[in-house]
Short mmCIF file of C-alpha atoms and ligand atoms in Angstrom, two decimals:
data_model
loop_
_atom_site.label_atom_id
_atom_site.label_comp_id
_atom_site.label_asym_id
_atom_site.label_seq_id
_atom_site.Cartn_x
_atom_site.Cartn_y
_atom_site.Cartn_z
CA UNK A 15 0.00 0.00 0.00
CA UNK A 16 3.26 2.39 1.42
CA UNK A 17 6.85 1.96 0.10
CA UNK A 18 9.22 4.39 0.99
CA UNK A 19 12.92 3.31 -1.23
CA UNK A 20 15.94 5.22 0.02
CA UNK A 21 14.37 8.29 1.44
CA UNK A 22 16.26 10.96 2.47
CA UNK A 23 15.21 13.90 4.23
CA UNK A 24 16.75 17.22 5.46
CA UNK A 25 16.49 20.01 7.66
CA UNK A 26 18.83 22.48 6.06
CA UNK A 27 22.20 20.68 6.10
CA UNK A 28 20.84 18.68 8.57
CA UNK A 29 20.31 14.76 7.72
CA UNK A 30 17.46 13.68 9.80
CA UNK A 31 16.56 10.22 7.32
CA UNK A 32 19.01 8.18 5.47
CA UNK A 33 18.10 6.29 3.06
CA UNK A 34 14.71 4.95 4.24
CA UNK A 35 13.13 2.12 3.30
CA UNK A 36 9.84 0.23 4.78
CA UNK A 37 6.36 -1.17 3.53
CA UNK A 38 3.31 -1.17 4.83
CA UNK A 39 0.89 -3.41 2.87
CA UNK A 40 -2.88 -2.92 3.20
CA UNK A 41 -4.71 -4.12 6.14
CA UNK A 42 -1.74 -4.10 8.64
CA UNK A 43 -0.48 -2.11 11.68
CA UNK A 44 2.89 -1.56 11.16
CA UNK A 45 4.86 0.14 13.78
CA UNK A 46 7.81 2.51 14.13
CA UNK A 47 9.90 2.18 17.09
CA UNK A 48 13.04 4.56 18.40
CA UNK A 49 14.09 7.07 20.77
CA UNK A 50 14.21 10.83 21.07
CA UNK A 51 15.36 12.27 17.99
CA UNK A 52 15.68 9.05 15.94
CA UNK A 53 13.33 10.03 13.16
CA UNK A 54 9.87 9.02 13.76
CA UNK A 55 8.06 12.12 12.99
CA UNK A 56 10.27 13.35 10.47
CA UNK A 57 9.11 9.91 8.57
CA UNK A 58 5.31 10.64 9.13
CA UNK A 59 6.32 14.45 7.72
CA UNK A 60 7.75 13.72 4.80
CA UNK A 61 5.14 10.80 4.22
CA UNK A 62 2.61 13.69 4.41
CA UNK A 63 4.59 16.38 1.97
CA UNK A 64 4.95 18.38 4.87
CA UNK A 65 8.68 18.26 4.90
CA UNK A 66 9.18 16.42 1.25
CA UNK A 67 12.36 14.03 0.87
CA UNK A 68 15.43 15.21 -1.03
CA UNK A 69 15.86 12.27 -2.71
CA UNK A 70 13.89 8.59 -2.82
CA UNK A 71 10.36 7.48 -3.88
CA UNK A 72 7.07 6.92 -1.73
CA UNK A 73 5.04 5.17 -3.68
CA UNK A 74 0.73 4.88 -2.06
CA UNK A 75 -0.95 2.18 -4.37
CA UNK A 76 1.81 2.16 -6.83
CA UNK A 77 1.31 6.22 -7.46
CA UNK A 78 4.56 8.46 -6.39
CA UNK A 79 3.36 10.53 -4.21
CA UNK A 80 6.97 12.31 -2.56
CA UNK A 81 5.89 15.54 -4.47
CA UNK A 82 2.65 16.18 -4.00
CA UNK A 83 1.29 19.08 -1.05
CA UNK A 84 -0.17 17.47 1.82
CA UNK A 85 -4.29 18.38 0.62
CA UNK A 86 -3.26 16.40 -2.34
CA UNK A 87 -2.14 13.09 0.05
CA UNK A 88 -5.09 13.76 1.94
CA UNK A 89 -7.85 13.39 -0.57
CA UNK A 90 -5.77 10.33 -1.86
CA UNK A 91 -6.48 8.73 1.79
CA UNK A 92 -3.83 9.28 4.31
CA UNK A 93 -4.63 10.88 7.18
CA UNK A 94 -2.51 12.20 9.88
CA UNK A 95 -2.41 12.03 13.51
CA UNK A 96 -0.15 14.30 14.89
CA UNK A 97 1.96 14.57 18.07
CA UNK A 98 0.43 16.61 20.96
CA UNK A 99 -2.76 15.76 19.44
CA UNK A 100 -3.33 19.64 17.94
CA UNK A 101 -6.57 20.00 18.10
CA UNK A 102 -8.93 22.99 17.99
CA UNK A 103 -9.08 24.35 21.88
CA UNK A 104 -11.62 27.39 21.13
CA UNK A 105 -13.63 24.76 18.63
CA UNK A 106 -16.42 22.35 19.83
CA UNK A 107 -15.81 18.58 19.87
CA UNK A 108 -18.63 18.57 16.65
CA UNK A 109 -16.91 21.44 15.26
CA UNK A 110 -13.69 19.63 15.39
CA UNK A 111 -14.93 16.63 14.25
CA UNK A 112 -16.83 18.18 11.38
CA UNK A 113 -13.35 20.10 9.90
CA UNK A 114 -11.57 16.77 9.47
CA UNK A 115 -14.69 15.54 7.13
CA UNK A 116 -13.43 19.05 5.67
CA UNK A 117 -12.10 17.48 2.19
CA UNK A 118 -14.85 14.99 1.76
CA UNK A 119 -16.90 15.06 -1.16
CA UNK A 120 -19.05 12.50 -0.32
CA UNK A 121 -21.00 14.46 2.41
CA UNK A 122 -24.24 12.21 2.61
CA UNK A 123 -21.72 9.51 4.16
CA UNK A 124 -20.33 11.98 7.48
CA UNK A 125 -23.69 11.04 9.49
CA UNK A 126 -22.83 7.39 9.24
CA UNK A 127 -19.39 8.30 10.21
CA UNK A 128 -20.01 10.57 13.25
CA UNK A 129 -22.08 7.51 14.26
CA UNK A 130 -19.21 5.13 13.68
CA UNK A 131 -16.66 7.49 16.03
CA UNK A 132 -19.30 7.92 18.70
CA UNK A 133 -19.54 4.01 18.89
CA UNK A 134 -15.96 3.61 19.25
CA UNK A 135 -15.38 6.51 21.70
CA UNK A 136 -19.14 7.54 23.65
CA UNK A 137 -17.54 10.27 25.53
CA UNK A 138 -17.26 12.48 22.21
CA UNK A 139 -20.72 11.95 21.82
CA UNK A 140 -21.81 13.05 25.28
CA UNK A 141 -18.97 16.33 25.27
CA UNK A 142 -20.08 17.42 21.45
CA UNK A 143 -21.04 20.82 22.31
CA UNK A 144 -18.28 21.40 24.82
CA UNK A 145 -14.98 23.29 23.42
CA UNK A 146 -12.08 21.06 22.82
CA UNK A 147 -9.81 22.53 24.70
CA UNK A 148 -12.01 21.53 27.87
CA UNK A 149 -11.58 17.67 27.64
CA UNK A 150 -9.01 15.56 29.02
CA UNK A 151 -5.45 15.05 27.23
CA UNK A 152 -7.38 11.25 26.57
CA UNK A 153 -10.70 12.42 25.85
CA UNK A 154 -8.20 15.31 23.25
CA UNK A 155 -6.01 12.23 21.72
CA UNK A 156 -9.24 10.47 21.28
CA UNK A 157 -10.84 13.67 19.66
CA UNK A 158 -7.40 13.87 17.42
CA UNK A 159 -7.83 10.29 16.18
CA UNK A 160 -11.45 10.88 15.79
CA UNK A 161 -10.82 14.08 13.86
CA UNK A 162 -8.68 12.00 10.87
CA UNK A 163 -10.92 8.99 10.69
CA UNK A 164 -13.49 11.97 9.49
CA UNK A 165 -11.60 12.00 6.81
CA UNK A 166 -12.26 8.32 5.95
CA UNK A 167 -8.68 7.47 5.62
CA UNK A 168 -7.85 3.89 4.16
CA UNK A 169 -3.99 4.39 6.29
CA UNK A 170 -3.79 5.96 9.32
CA UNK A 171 -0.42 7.82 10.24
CA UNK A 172 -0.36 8.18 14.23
CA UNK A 173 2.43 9.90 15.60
CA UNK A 174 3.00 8.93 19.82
CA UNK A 175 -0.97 8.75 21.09
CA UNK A 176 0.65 7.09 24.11
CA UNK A 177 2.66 10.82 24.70
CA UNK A 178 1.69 11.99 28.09
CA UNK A 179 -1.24 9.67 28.92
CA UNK A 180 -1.65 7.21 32.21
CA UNK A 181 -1.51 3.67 31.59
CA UNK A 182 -5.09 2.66 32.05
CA UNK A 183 -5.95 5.66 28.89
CA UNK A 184 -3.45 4.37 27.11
CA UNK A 185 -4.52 0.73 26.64
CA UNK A 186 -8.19 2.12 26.00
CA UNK A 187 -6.49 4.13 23.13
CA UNK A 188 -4.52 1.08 21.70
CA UNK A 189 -7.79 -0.95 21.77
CA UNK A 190 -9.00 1.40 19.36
CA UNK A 191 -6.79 1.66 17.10
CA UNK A 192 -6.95 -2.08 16.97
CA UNK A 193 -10.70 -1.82 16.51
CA UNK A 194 -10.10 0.14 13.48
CA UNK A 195 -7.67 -1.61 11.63
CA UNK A 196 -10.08 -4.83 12.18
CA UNK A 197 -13.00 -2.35 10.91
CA UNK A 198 -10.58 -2.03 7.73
CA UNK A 199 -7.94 0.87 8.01
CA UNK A 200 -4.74 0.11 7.75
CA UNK A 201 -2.37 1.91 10.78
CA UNK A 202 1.19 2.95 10.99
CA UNK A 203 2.02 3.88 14.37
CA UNK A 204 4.48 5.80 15.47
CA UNK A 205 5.65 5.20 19.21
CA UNK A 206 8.56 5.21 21.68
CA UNK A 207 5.95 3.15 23.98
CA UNK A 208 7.06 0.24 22.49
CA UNK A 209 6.23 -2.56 24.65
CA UNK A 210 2.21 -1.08 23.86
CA UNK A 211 3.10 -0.59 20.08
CA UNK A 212 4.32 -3.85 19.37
CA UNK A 213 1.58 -5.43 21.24
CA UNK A 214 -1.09 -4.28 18.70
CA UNK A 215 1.32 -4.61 15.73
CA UNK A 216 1.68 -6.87 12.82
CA UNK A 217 5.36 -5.72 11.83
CA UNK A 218 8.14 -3.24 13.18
CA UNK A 219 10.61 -1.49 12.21
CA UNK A 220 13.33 -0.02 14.78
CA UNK A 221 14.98 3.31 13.48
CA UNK A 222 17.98 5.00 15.20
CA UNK A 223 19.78 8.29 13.93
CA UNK A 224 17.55 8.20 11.31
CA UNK A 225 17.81 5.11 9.82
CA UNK A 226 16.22 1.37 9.90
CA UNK A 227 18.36 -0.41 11.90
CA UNK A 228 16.26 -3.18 12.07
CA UNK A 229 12.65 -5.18 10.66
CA UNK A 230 10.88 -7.55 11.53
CA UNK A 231 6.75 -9.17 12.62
CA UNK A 232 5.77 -7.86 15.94
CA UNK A 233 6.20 -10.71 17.78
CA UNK A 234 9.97 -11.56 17.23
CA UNK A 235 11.00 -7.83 17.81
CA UNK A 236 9.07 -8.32 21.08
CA UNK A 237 11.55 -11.75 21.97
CA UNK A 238 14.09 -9.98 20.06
CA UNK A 239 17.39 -9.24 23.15
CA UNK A 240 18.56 -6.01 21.69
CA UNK A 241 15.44 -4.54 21.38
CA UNK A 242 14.17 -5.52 24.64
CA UNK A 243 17.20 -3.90 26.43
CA UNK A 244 17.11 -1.09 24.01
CA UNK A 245 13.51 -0.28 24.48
CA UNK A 246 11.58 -2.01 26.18
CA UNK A 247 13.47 -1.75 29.51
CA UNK A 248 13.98 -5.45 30.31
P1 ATP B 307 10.67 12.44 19.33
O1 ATP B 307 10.32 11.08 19.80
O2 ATP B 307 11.44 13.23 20.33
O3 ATP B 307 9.52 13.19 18.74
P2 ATP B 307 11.58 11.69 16.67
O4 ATP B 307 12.09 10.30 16.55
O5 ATP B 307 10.19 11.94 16.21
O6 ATP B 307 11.76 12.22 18.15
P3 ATP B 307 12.33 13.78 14.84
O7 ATP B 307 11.46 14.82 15.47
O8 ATP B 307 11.89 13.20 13.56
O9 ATP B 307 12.59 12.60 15.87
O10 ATP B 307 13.80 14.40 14.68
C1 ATP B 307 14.84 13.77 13.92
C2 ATP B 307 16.06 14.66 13.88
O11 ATP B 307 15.78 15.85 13.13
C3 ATP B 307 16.52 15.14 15.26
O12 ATP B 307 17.92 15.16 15.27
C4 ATP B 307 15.95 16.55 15.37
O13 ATP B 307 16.76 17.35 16.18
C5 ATP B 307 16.00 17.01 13.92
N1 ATP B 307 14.92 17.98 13.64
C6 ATP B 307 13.59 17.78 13.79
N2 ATP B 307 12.89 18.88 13.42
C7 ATP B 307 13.80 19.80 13.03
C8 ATP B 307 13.71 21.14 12.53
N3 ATP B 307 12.54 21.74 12.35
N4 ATP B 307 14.89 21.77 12.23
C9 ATP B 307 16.08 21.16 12.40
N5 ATP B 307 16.23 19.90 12.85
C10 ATP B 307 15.12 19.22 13.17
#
């Protein structure tokens, strides 16, 4: 579905991916595992046109896609998640909800939709008139990932929805996002909670000083020594 060959990205003269290459075929969660710093955003960014690659292809159901503008990605379906959720403070929870159906031509479908989110997360429904800025940092993450599945993304780019969250919110959040790659989108997560990440996970890849240093399914990176002392504290 995603293929990023040899990707390279820059700040300035600053290298922050080398040479990146990973897959994510449709139907999967694939996660992205690292530290501070190692790349992990800068991937979902340049996956997004936000910060486009100097060099290498990403390729989203065999179309290049590594210079198009971000409204162009979106319509094609990928929808971001970003870190520190960003929502709308001053906007309702509806009027949040209703700007990530923003790009959507097919408007008779957002009802069924709304419907769809409130199932998965009932507190939006009962705090839809209150301002976002109000809720929770849960009840905001669960707003933020709301917010893109408006836009009826086939992948899902989530970038750290563990970031700042107590444990018992964050397995209620990982649930989720289980729940909706089963319902049919396809996930790539983002996370330095790894033990979490590769928990819901088909594959993962491990990236340090921006590059993949290491790929694998879920479950052996989960056995696997140097990632357990490397980041999952064990
Ligand atoms: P974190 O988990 O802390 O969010 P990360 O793995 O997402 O880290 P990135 O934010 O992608 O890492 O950063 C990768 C590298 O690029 C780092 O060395 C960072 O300092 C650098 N970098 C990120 N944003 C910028 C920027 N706007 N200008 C210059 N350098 C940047």
């Amino acid at each position: 579905m995603l293929r990023l060959r040899n990707v390279d990205t820059f700040y300035g003269n600053i290298q922050a991916l080398r040479g990146i290459c990973l897959n994510i075929e449709e139907g999967e969660i694939v996660t992205l595992i690292g530290a501070n710093g190692a790349g992990k955003t800068t991937t979902l960014m340049t996956i997004c046109g936000v910060i486009p690659p100097l060099s290498g292809t990403i390729r989203f159901r065999d179309k290049p896609i590594q210079h198009l503008p971000p409204n162009k990605i979106v319509r094609m379906g990928i929808s971001q998640v970003p870190e520190g959720r960003l929502i709308f403070p001053q906007l309702t929870v509806m009027e949040n909800l209703e700007l990530g159906a923003y790009l959507r031509t097919d408007k008779e479908n957002i009802g069924k939709d709304l419907d769809y989110i409130f199932s998965l997360f009932p507190i939006l429904a009962e705090r839809a008139k209150q301002q976002g800025g109000t809720l929770s940092g849960g009840e905001q993450q669960m707003l933020a990932i709301s917010r893109a599945l408006m836009g009826r993304p086939t992948l899902l780019l989530l970038d750290e929805p563990s970031l700042g969250l107590a444990p018992i919110i964050i397995r209620q959040i990982f649930d989720i996002i289980k729940k909706v790659n089963e319902d049919g989108t396809t996930v790539f997560l983002v996370e330095q909670n790894a033990n979490q990440a590769l928990k819901i996970a088909h594959r993962g890849y491990v990236i340090e000083n921006g590059a993949i240093m290491l790929e694998d399914s879920a479950e052996r990176l989960l056995k696997n020594e140097a990632v357990r002392k490397a980041y999952l504290g064990i």
